[in-house]
Amino acid sequence: MSAPLPASAEFTARCQAAACRVCGAQGLSPVLDLGSMPLSDGFLRPEQLERPLPRYPLEVAFCPDCTLVQILETVPPEELFCRDYPYYASVSSSWVEHCRRSALALIEERGLGANHLVVELASNDGYMLRNFVERGIPVLGIDPAEGPARQAEAAGIPTRVAFFGRELAEELRRDGVRADLVLGNNVLAHVADTNGFVAGIGRILADDGVAVLEMPYLVDLIERREFDTIYHEHLCYFSVSALERLFSRHGLHLVQVDRIPTHGGSLRVRVSPRQPEARPGVEALLAAERRAGVDQAGYYQGFARTVEGVRSELLALLRRLRGEGKRVAAYGAAAKGTILLNYLGLDRRTIEYAVDKNPHKQGKLIPGAGIPIASPDRLRTDRPDYLLLLPWNLRQEVLAQQQEFLASGGRFIIPLPRPYVVGPNAVRGGAA
């Protein structure tokens, strides 16, 4: 990794004064300061463009006591998830297929049927629970975002519009809810009360139940330079070491860990109230993290300079293309795209517009950048020379969908782990 980029005195002081979200220890170590950022999913209607845009510090720190990497700022969850929340999981066909395969494997492995209960936390539009419903398995979805939750209910998936935590878990337990399987895809990092969320899982799990959770893997984020996955919805960034400590605080055992490729590199973990005899993958990953120093502050010291290098490379590529008279648009108004565009200081002068399949984003503007979002249909009548791929984690899915654009001479700019261009031939290192 690159040599350390010294943290400012002000950032260091804020880290030293902050308390860890999980263990409460003070004296965190600075990792990365991305500056003041808008909310990544705070897409704007055109008439809102003239209003002051709320921005919040986006600073990342490491806890030497419990090894958790976390952001310092907590934006109220109601502001993040309850106001016209635009994320509908079913928009991504590759993600839906990933979850379908996972659900079918769990049904077979756990022998689930009509006498069992599956609870999903952050169930969104029912993209995963529908696989259980189709096989007659009782389910309950819990999600605070009313739009996606109502869509799930319309599809026949019982859904409670609420934030999950200790209080709701106690209420559900009093009502007799004991889940044979608890699911949570990419939600643990979003929770302001991490301890209450994990304690709640323990309260609703049956004695022989299991929770299966997925979350982006911190090691992949650092080693693949995925700084744009850091935003205000993602409060925590988990290593296996940090997960082990978190679950053990609440009497739960990390029984299995698998590395999976989703979202630029993730973990799928299984958690149980019962002590396991063996822990597939857990001990090996813990040992690998210790060897790499993931549980030490020094592992993160060069990350800020690495991120700065990505910014310089991508800006240089975009400046060269614009200097050659090339037109550049963006594909996919992903949450991570908001961070990337704002960190690079890009707006409509460089990126003319963005296209996205999600109709809930179309007609709006990317916060901070002011870039308008249209349907991908626009590419049939207006062909920019380059598309900056903001959801780079869906690279294969998007390139497969956009064969017509590529065949006509269009090219994609893949920003991470370092900028490169994909056209009729893939050319790395920023060459077009």
PDB file of N, CA and C in Angstrom, residues 273-356:
ATOM      1  N   PRO A 273     -27.192 -19.180  18.050  1.00  0.00           N
ATOM      2  CA  PRO A 273     -27.091 -19.147  19.513  1.00  0.00           C
ATOM      3  C   PRO A 273     -26.272 -20.306  20.058  1.00  0.00           C
ATOM      4  N   ARG A 274     -26.074 -21.340  19.246  1.00  0.00           N
ATOM      5  CA  ARG A 274     -25.385 -22.545  19.701  1.00  0.00           C
ATOM      6  C   ARG A 274     -23.911 -22.498  19.345  1.00  0.00           C
ATOM      7  N   GLN A 275     -23.092 -22.982  20.277  1.00  0.00           N
ATOM      8  CA  GLN A 275     -21.651 -23.073  20.053  1.00  0.00           C
ATOM      9  C   GLN A 275     -21.369 -24.163  19.024  1.00  0.00           C
ATOM     10  N   PRO A 276     -20.670 -23.863  17.944  1.00  0.00           N
ATOM     11  CA  PRO A 276     -20.424 -24.886  16.919  1.00  0.00           C
ATOM     12  C   PRO A 276     -19.260 -25.801  17.290  1.00  0.00           C
ATOM     13  N   GLU A 277     -19.277 -27.003  16.738  1.00  0.00           N
ATOM     14  CA  GLU A 277     -18.152 -27.914  16.923  1.00  0.00           C
ATOM     15  C   GLU A 277     -16.992 -27.525  16.015  1.00  0.00           C
ATOM     16  N   ALA A 278     -17.328 -27.075  14.829  1.00  0.00           N
ATOM     17  CA  ALA A 278     -16.309 -26.619  13.877  1.00  0.00           C
ATOM     18  C   ALA A 278     -16.791 -25.322  13.236  1.00  0.00           C
ATOM     19  N   ARG A 279     -15.867 -24.525  12.726  1.00  0.00           N
ATOM     20  CA  ARG A 279     -16.244 -23.229  12.146  1.00  0.00           C
ATOM     21  C   ARG A 279     -15.618 -23.080  10.764  1.00  0.00           C
ATOM     22  N   PRO A 280     -16.304 -23.602   9.737  1.00  0.00           N
ATOM     23  CA  PRO A 280     -15.737 -23.546   8.381  1.00  0.00           C
ATOM     24  C   PRO A 280     -15.436 -22.122   7.939  1.00  0.00           C
ATOM     25  N   GLY A 281     -14.220 -21.891   7.580  1.00  0.00           N
ATOM     26  CA  GLY A 281     -13.817 -20.597   7.042  1.00  0.00           C
ATOM     27  C   GLY A 281     -13.498 -19.549   8.081  1.00  0.00           C
ATOM     28  N   VAL A 282     -14.039 -19.660   9.283  1.00  0.00           N
ATOM     29  CA  VAL A 282     -13.871 -18.596  10.269  1.00  0.00           C
ATOM     30  C   VAL A 282     -12.419 -18.504  10.737  1.00  0.00           C
ATOM     31  N   GLU A 283     -11.879 -19.615  11.215  1.00  0.00           N
ATOM     32  CA  GLU A 283     -10.527 -19.592  11.775  1.00  0.00           C
ATOM     33  C   GLU A 283      -9.496 -19.231  10.712  1.00  0.00           C
ATOM     34  N   ALA A 284      -9.694 -19.719   9.490  1.00  0.00           N
ATOM     35  CA  ALA A 284      -8.735 -19.424   8.419  1.00  0.00           C
ATOM     36  C   ALA A 284      -8.722 -17.936   8.094  1.00  0.00           C
ATOM     37  N   LEU A 285      -9.906 -17.306   8.025  1.00  0.00           N
ATOM     38  CA  LEU A 285      -9.959 -15.881   7.721  1.00  0.00           C
ATOM     39  C   LEU A 285      -9.436 -15.040   8.881  1.00  0.00           C
ATOM     40  N   LEU A 286      -9.720 -15.445  10.104  1.00  0.00           N
ATOM     41  CA  LEU A 286      -9.175 -14.723  11.258  1.00  0.00           C
ATOM     42  C   LEU A 286      -7.645 -14.763  11.240  1.00  0.00           C
ATOM     43  N   ALA A 287      -7.094 -15.926  10.922  1.00  0.00           N
ATOM     44  CA  ALA A 287      -5.635 -16.053  10.876  1.00  0.00           C
ATOM     45  C   ALA A 287      -5.060 -15.212   9.743  1.00  0.00           C
ATOM     46  N   ALA A 288      -5.731 -15.199   8.600  1.00  0.00           N
ATOM     47  CA  ALA A 288      -5.257 -14.398   7.462  1.00  0.00           C
ATOM     48  C   ALA A 288      -5.288 -12.912   7.800  1.00  0.00           C
ATOM     49  N   GLU A 289      -6.329 -12.477   8.499  1.00  0.00           N
ATOM     50  CA  GLU A 289      -6.413 -11.071   8.889  1.00  0.00           C
ATOM     51  C   GLU A 289      -5.311 -10.698   9.874  1.00  0.00           C
ATOM     52  N   ARG A 290      -5.011 -11.610  10.799  1.00  0.00           N
ATOM     53  CA  ARG A 290      -3.923 -11.324  11.754  1.00  0.00           C
ATOM     54  C   ARG A 290      -2.596 -11.201  11.025  1.00  0.00           C
ATOM     55  N   ARG A 291      -2.346 -12.081  10.069  1.00  0.00           N
ATOM     56  CA  ARG A 291      -1.088 -12.017   9.318  1.00  0.00           C
ATOM     57  C   ARG A 291      -0.975 -10.711   8.535  1.00  0.00           C
ATOM     58  N   ALA A 292      -2.088 -10.255   7.988  1.00  0.00           N
ATOM     59  CA  ALA A 292      -2.078  -9.018   7.194  1.00  0.00           C
ATOM     60  C   ALA A 292      -2.075  -7.771   8.066  1.00  0.00           C
ATOM     61  N   GLY A 293      -2.413  -7.924   9.354  1.00  0.00           N
ATOM     62  CA  GLY A 293      -2.466  -6.773  10.247  1.00  0.00           C
ATOM     63  C   GLY A 293      -3.784  -6.024  10.195  1.00  0.00           C
ATOM     64  N   VAL A 294      -4.849  -6.680   9.719  1.00  0.00           N
ATOM     65  CA  VAL A 294      -6.151  -6.029   9.604  1.00  0.00           C
ATOM     66  C   VAL A 294      -6.655  -5.545  10.965  1.00  0.00           C
ATOM     67  N   ASP A 295      -6.215  -6.189  12.034  1.00  0.00           N
ATOM     68  CA  ASP A 295      -6.644  -5.807  13.383  1.00  0.00           C
ATOM     69  C   ASP A 295      -5.731  -4.751  14.004  1.00  0.00           C
ATOM     70  N   GLN A 296      -4.887  -4.116  13.177  1.00  0.00           N
ATOM     71  CA  GLN A 296      -3.972  -3.085  13.652  1.00  0.00           C
ATOM     72  C   GLN A 296      -4.150  -1.809  12.826  1.00  0.00           C
ATOM     73  N   ALA A 297      -3.984  -0.659  13.468  1.00  0.00           N
ATOM     74  CA  ALA A 297      -4.188   0.623  12.792  1.00  0.00           C
ATOM     75  C   ALA A 297      -3.248   0.811  11.610  1.00  0.00           C
ATOM     76  N   GLY A 298      -2.038   0.226  11.668  1.00  0.00           N
ATOM     77  CA  GLY A 298      -1.068   0.411  10.596  1.00  0.00           C
ATOM     78  C   GLY A 298      -1.539  -0.096   9.245  1.00  0.00           C
ATOM     79  N   TYR A 299      -2.455  -1.074   9.239  1.00  0.00           N
ATOM     80  CA  TYR A 299      -2.956  -1.637   7.980  1.00  0.00           C
ATOM     81  C   TYR A 299      -3.650  -0.576   7.135  1.00  0.00           C
ATOM     82  N   TYR A 300      -4.195   0.456   7.770  1.00  0.00           N
ATOM     83  CA  TYR A 300      -5.037   1.439   7.079  1.00  0.00           C
ATOM     84  C   TYR A 300      -4.305   2.736   6.744  1.00  0.00           C
ATOM     85  N   GLN A 301      -3.039   2.840   7.130  1.00  0.00           N
ATOM     86  CA  GLN A 301      -2.368   4.132   7.041  1.00  0.00           C
ATOM     87  C   GLN A 301      -2.145   4.616   5.618  1.00  0.00           C
ATOM     88  N   GLY A 302      -1.983   3.704   4.660  1.00  0.00           N
ATOM     89  CA  GLY A 302      -1.736   4.140   3.298  1.00  0.00           C
ATOM     90  C   GLY A 302      -2.984   4.304   2.451  1.00  0.00           C
ATOM     91  N   PHE A 303      -4.157   4.025   3.019  1.00  0.00           N
ATOM     92  CA  PHE A 303      -5.384   4.009   2.222  1.00  0.00           C
ATOM     93  C   PHE A 303      -5.727   5.388   1.682  1.00  0.00           C
ATOM     94  N   ALA A 304      -5.562   6.408   2.482  1.00  0.00           N
ATOM     95  CA  ALA A 304      -5.918   7.759   2.039  1.00  0.00           C
ATOM     96  C   ALA A 304      -5.091   8.171   0.826  1.00  0.00           C
ATOM     97  N   ARG A 305      -3.805   7.859   0.818  1.00  0.00           N
ATOM     98  CA  ARG A 305      -2.975   8.228  -0.327  1.00  0.00           C
ATOM     99  C   ARG A 305      -3.353   7.411  -1.564  1.00  0.00           C
ATOM    100  N   THR A 306      -3.730   6.151  -1.360  1.00  0.00           N
ATOM    101  CA  THR A 306      -4.175   5.316  -2.474  1.00  0.00           C
ATOM    102  C   THR A 306      -5.432   5.894  -3.116  1.00  0.00           C
ATOM    103  N   VAL A 307      -6.362   6.338  -2.289  1.00  0.00           N
ATOM    104  CA  VAL A 307      -7.604   6.941  -2.784  1.00  0.00           C
ATOM    105  C   VAL A 307      -7.289   8.215  -3.561  1.00  0.00           C
ATOM    106  N   GLU A 308      -6.383   9.005  -3.051  1.00  0.00           N
ATOM    107  CA  GLU A 308      -5.988  10.230  -3.737  1.00  0.00           C
ATOM    108  C   GLU A 308      -5.393   9.911  -5.110  1.00  0.00           C
ATOM    109  N   GLY A 309      -4.654   8.808  -5.199  1.00  0.00           N
ATOM    110  CA  GLY A 309      -4.093   8.401  -6.475  1.00  0.00           C
ATOM    111  C   GLY A 309      -5.155   8.022  -7.493  1.00  0.00           C
ATOM    112  N   VAL A 310      -6.212   7.327  -7.048  1.00  0.00           N
ATOM    113  CA  VAL A 310      -7.318   6.975  -7.944  1.00  0.00           C
ATOM    114  C   VAL A 310      -7.976   8.241  -8.480  1.00  0.00           C
ATOM    115  N   ARG A 311      -8.197   9.216  -7.605  1.00  0.00           N
ATOM    116  CA  ARG A 311      -8.807  10.472  -8.042  1.00  0.00           C
ATOM    117  C   ARG A 311      -7.956  11.153  -9.116  1.00  0.00           C
ATOM    118  N   SER A 312      -6.672  11.207  -8.901  1.00  0.00           N
ATOM    119  CA  SER A 312      -5.792  11.872  -9.863  1.00  0.00           C
ATOM    120  C   SER A 312      -5.814  11.171 -11.212  1.00  0.00           C
ATOM    121  N   GLU A 313      -5.773   9.833 -11.210  1.00  0.00           N
ATOM    122  CA  GLU A 313      -5.783   9.078 -12.459  1.00  0.00           C
ATOM    123  C   GLU A 313      -7.083   9.275 -13.227  1.00  0.00           C
ATOM    124  N   LEU A 314      -8.208   9.194 -12.511  1.00  0.00           N
ATOM    125  CA  LEU A 314      -9.495   9.292 -13.192  1.00  0.00           C
ATOM    126  C   LEU A 314      -9.731  10.698 -13.729  1.00  0.00           C
ATOM    127  N   LEU A 315      -9.358  11.707 -12.962  1.00  0.00           N
ATOM    128  CA  LEU A 315      -9.504  13.079 -13.435  1.00  0.00           C
ATOM    129  C   LEU A 315      -8.626  13.330 -14.671  1.00  0.00           C
ATOM    130  N   ALA A 316      -7.427  12.778 -14.663  1.00  0.00           N
ATOM    131  CA  ALA A 316      -6.536  12.960 -15.814  1.00  0.00           C
ATOM    132  C   ALA A 316      -7.133  12.319 -17.062  1.00  0.00           C
ATOM    133  N   LEU A 317      -7.706  11.141 -16.913  1.00  0.00           N
ATOM    134  CA  LEU A 317      -8.339  10.464 -18.042  1.00  0.00           C
ATOM    135  C   LEU A 317      -9.518  11.273 -18.572  1.00  0.00           C
ATOM    136  N   LEU A 318     -10.368  11.748 -17.686  1.00  0.00           N
ATOM    137  CA  LEU A 318     -11.535  12.515 -18.117  1.00  0.00           C
ATOM    138  C   LEU A 318     -11.133  13.838 -18.765  1.00  0.00           C
ATOM    139  N   ARG A 319     -10.119  14.497 -18.227  1.00  0.00           N
ATOM    140  CA  ARG A 319      -9.647  15.749 -18.826  1.00  0.00           C
ATOM    141  C   ARG A 319      -9.120  15.511 -20.239  1.00  0.00           C
ATOM    142  N   ARG A 320      -8.390  14.415 -20.407  1.00  0.00           N
ATOM    143  CA  ARG A 320      -7.853  14.114 -21.732  1.00  0.00           C
ATOM    144  C   ARG A 320      -8.980  13.848 -22.729  1.00  0.00           C
ATOM    145  N   LEU A 321      -9.972  13.072 -22.317  1.00  0.00           N
ATOM    146  CA  LEU A 321     -11.086  12.755 -23.223  1.00  0.00           C
ATOM    147  C   LEU A 321     -11.858  14.013 -23.599  1.00  0.00           C
ATOM    148  N   ARG A 322     -12.126  14.857 -22.623  1.00  0.00           N
ATOM    149  CA  ARG A 322     -12.851  16.094 -22.919  1.00  0.00           C
ATOM    150  C   ARG A 322     -12.010  17.009 -23.800  1.00  0.00           C
ATOM    151  N   GLY A 323     -10.699  17.014 -23.574  1.00  0.00           N
ATOM    152  CA  GLY A 323      -9.821  17.819 -24.413  1.00  0.00           C
ATOM    153  C   GLY A 323      -9.802  17.344 -25.852  1.00  0.00           C
ATOM    154  N   GLU A 324     -10.071  16.064 -26.065  1.00  0.00           N
ATOM    155  CA  GLU A 324     -10.143  15.504 -27.413  1.00  0.00           C
ATOM    156  C   GLU A 324     -11.530  15.680 -28.030  1.00  0.00           C
ATOM    157  N   GLY A 325     -12.429  16.344 -27.302  1.00  0.00           N
ATOM    158  CA  GLY A 325     -13.771  16.570 -27.819  1.00  0.00           C
ATOM    159  C   GLY A 325     -14.713  15.403 -27.617  1.00  0.00           C
ATOM    160  N   LYS A 326     -14.360  14.439 -26.777  1.00  0.00           N
ATOM    161  CA  LYS A 326     -15.217  13.288 -26.529  1.00  0.00           C
ATOM    162  C   LYS A 326     -16.348  13.651 -25.571  1.00  0.00           C
ATOM    163  N   ARG A 327     -17.499  13.048 -25.805  1.00  0.00           N
ATOM    164  CA  ARG A 327     -18.651  13.236 -24.915  1.00  0.00           C
ATOM    165  C   ARG A 327     -18.685  12.098 -23.896  1.00  0.00           C
ATOM    166  N   VAL A 328     -18.921  12.468 -22.631  1.00  0.00           N
ATOM    167  CA  VAL A 328     -18.932  11.482 -21.549  1.00  0.00           C
ATOM    168  C   VAL A 328     -20.246  11.596 -20.783  1.00  0.00           C
ATOM    169  N   ALA A 329     -20.920  10.465 -20.581  1.00  0.00           N
ATOM    170  CA  ALA A 329     -22.089  10.369 -19.711  1.00  0.00           C
ATOM    171  C   ALA A 329     -21.788   9.306 -18.654  1.00  0.00           C
ATOM    172  N   ALA A 330     -22.738   9.025 -17.800  1.00  0.00           N
ATOM    173  CA  ALA A 330     -22.551   8.016 -16.756  1.00  0.00           C
ATOM    174  C   ALA A 330     -23.632   6.965 -16.871  1.00  0.00           C
ATOM    175  N   TYR A 331     -23.285   5.744 -16.499  1.00  0.00           N
ATOM    176  CA  TYR A 331     -24.275   4.673 -16.460  1.00  0.00           C
ATOM    177  C   TYR A 331     -24.481   4.261 -15.010  1.00  0.00           C
ATOM    178  N   GLY A 332     -25.756   4.310 -14.561  1.00  0.00           N
ATOM    179  CA  GLY A 332     -26.100   3.842 -13.232  1.00  0.00           C
ATOM    180  C   GLY A 332     -25.939   4.914 -12.172  1.00  0.00           C
ATOM    181  N   ALA A 333     -27.059   5.458 -11.696  1.00  0.00           N
ATOM    182  CA  ALA A 333     -27.008   6.473 -10.636  1.00  0.00           C
ATOM    183  C   ALA A 333     -26.952   5.777  -9.281  1.00  0.00           C
ATOM    184  N   ALA A 334     -25.890   5.020  -9.086  1.00  0.00           N
ATOM    185  CA  ALA A 334     -25.720   4.264  -7.842  1.00  0.00           C
ATOM    186  C   ALA A 334     -25.351   5.189  -6.696  1.00  0.00           C
ATOM    187  N   ALA A 335     -25.653   4.738  -5.470  1.00  0.00           N
ATOM    188  CA  ALA A 335     -25.267   5.516  -4.292  1.00  0.00           C
ATOM    189  C   ALA A 335     -23.766   5.765  -4.287  1.00  0.00           C
ATOM    190  N   LYS A 336     -22.990   4.736  -4.643  1.00  0.00           N
ATOM    191  CA  LYS A 336     -21.535   4.908  -4.671  1.00  0.00           C
ATOM    192  C   LYS A 336     -21.133   5.959  -5.695  1.00  0.00           C
ATOM    193  N   GLY A 337     -21.942   6.117  -6.755  1.00  0.00           N
ATOM    194  CA  GLY A 337     -21.645   7.123  -7.766  1.00  0.00           C
ATOM    195  C   GLY A 337     -21.713   8.533  -7.229  1.00  0.00           C
ATOM    196  N   THR A 338     -22.641   8.785  -6.313  1.00  0.00           N
ATOM    197  CA  THR A 338     -22.729  10.110  -5.693  1.00  0.00           C
ATOM    198  C   THR A 338     -21.413  10.470  -5.017  1.00  0.00           C
ATOM    199  N   ILE A 339     -20.843   9.502  -4.294  1.00  0.00           N
ATOM    200  CA  ILE A 339     -19.585   9.753  -3.592  1.00  0.00           C
ATOM    201  C   ILE A 339     -18.452   9.955  -4.589  1.00  0.00           C
ATOM    202  N   LEU A 340     -18.366   9.100  -5.580  1.00  0.00           N
ATOM    203  CA  LEU A 340     -17.292   9.222  -6.570  1.00  0.00           C
ATOM    204  C   LEU A 340     -17.335  10.575  -7.269  1.00  0.00           C
ATOM    205  N   LEU A 341     -18.516  10.960  -7.751  1.00  0.00           N
ATOM    206  CA  LEU A 341     -18.637  12.216  -8.496  1.00  0.00           C
ATOM    207  C   LEU A 341     -18.321  13.420  -7.619  1.00  0.00           C
ATOM    208  N   ASN A 342     -18.814  13.416  -6.393  1.00  0.00           N
ATOM    209  CA  ASN A 342     -18.565  14.548  -5.507  1.00  0.00           C
ATOM    210  C   ASN A 342     -17.110  14.603  -5.053  1.00  0.00           C
ATOM    211  N   TYR A 343     -16.500  13.473  -4.815  1.00  0.00           N
ATOM    212  CA  TYR A 343     -15.102  13.458  -4.396  1.00  0.00           C
ATOM    213  C   TYR A 343     -14.198  13.969  -5.509  1.00  0.00           C
ATOM    214  N   LEU A 344     -14.571  13.675  -6.762  1.00  0.00           N
ATOM    215  CA  LEU A 344     -13.789  14.165  -7.891  1.00  0.00           C
ATOM    216  C   LEU A 344     -14.189  15.575  -8.316  1.00  0.00           C
ATOM    217  N   GLY A 345     -15.283  16.104  -7.739  1.00  0.00           N
ATOM    218  CA  GLY A 345     -15.736  17.440  -8.089  1.00  0.00           C
ATOM    219  C   GLY A 345     -16.328  17.522  -9.486  1.00  0.00           C
ATOM    220  N   LEU A 346     -16.984  16.452  -9.941  1.00  0.00           N
ATOM    221  CA  LEU A 346     -17.528  16.411 -11.291  1.00  0.00           C
ATOM    222  C   LEU A 346     -18.970  16.886 -11.332  1.00  0.00           C
ATOM    223  N   ASP A 347     -19.331  17.530 -12.441  1.00  0.00           N
ATOM    224  CA  ASP A 347     -20.708  17.965 -12.644  1.00  0.00           C
ATOM    225  C   ASP A 347     -21.023  17.861 -14.131  1.00  0.00           C
ATOM    226  N   ARG A 348     -22.052  18.589 -14.594  1.00  0.00           N
ATOM    227  CA  ARG A 348     -22.504  18.463 -15.984  1.00  0.00           C
ATOM    228  C   ARG A 348     -21.487  18.991 -16.992  1.00  0.00           C
ATOM    229  N   ARG A 349     -20.513  19.738 -16.527  1.00  0.00           N
ATOM    230  CA  ARG A 349     -19.491  20.222 -17.458  1.00  0.00           C
ATOM    231  C   ARG A 349     -18.615  19.075 -17.965  1.00  0.00           C
ATOM    232  N   THR A 350     -18.545  17.999 -17.179  1.00  0.00           N
ATOM    233  CA  THR A 350     -17.746  16.830 -17.582  1.00  0.00           C
ATOM    234  C   THR A 350     -18.633  15.636 -17.917  1.00  0.00           C
ATOM    235  N   ILE A 351     -19.627  15.378 -17.078  1.00  0.00           N
ATOM    236  CA  ILE A 351     -20.547  14.253 -17.265  1.00  0.00           C
ATOM    237  C   ILE A 351     -21.903  14.826 -17.680  1.00  0.00           C
ATOM    238  N   GLU A 352     -22.279  14.665 -18.941  1.00  0.00           N
ATOM    239  CA  GLU A 352     -23.457  15.356 -19.476  1.00  0.00           C
ATOM    240  C   GLU A 352     -24.753  14.907 -18.800  1.00  0.00           C
ATOM    241  N   TYR A 353     -24.889  13.618 -18.566  1.00  0.00           N
ATOM    242  CA  TYR A 353     -26.085  13.067 -17.928  1.00  0.00           C
ATOM    243  C   TYR A 353     -25.771  11.649 -17.474  1.00  0.00           C
ATOM    244  N   ALA A 354     -26.694  11.053 -16.737  1.00  0.00           N
ATOM    245  CA  ALA A 354     -26.582   9.657 -16.319  1.00  0.00           C
ATOM    246  C   ALA A 354     -27.837   8.917 -16.760  1.00  0.00           C
ATOM    247  N   VAL A 355     -27.711   7.620 -16.967  1.00  0.00           N
ATOM    248  CA  VAL A 355     -28.882   6.789 -17.240  1.00  0.00           C
ATOM    249  C   VAL A 355     -28.963   5.705 -16.180  1.00  0.00           C
ATOM    250  N   ASP A 356     -30.197   5.313 -15.859  1.00  0.00           N
ATOM    251  CA  ASP A 356     -30.413   4.301 -14.823  1.00  0.00           C
ATOM    252  C   ASP A 356     -31.725   3.590 -15.092  1.00  0.00           C
TER     253      ASP A 356
END
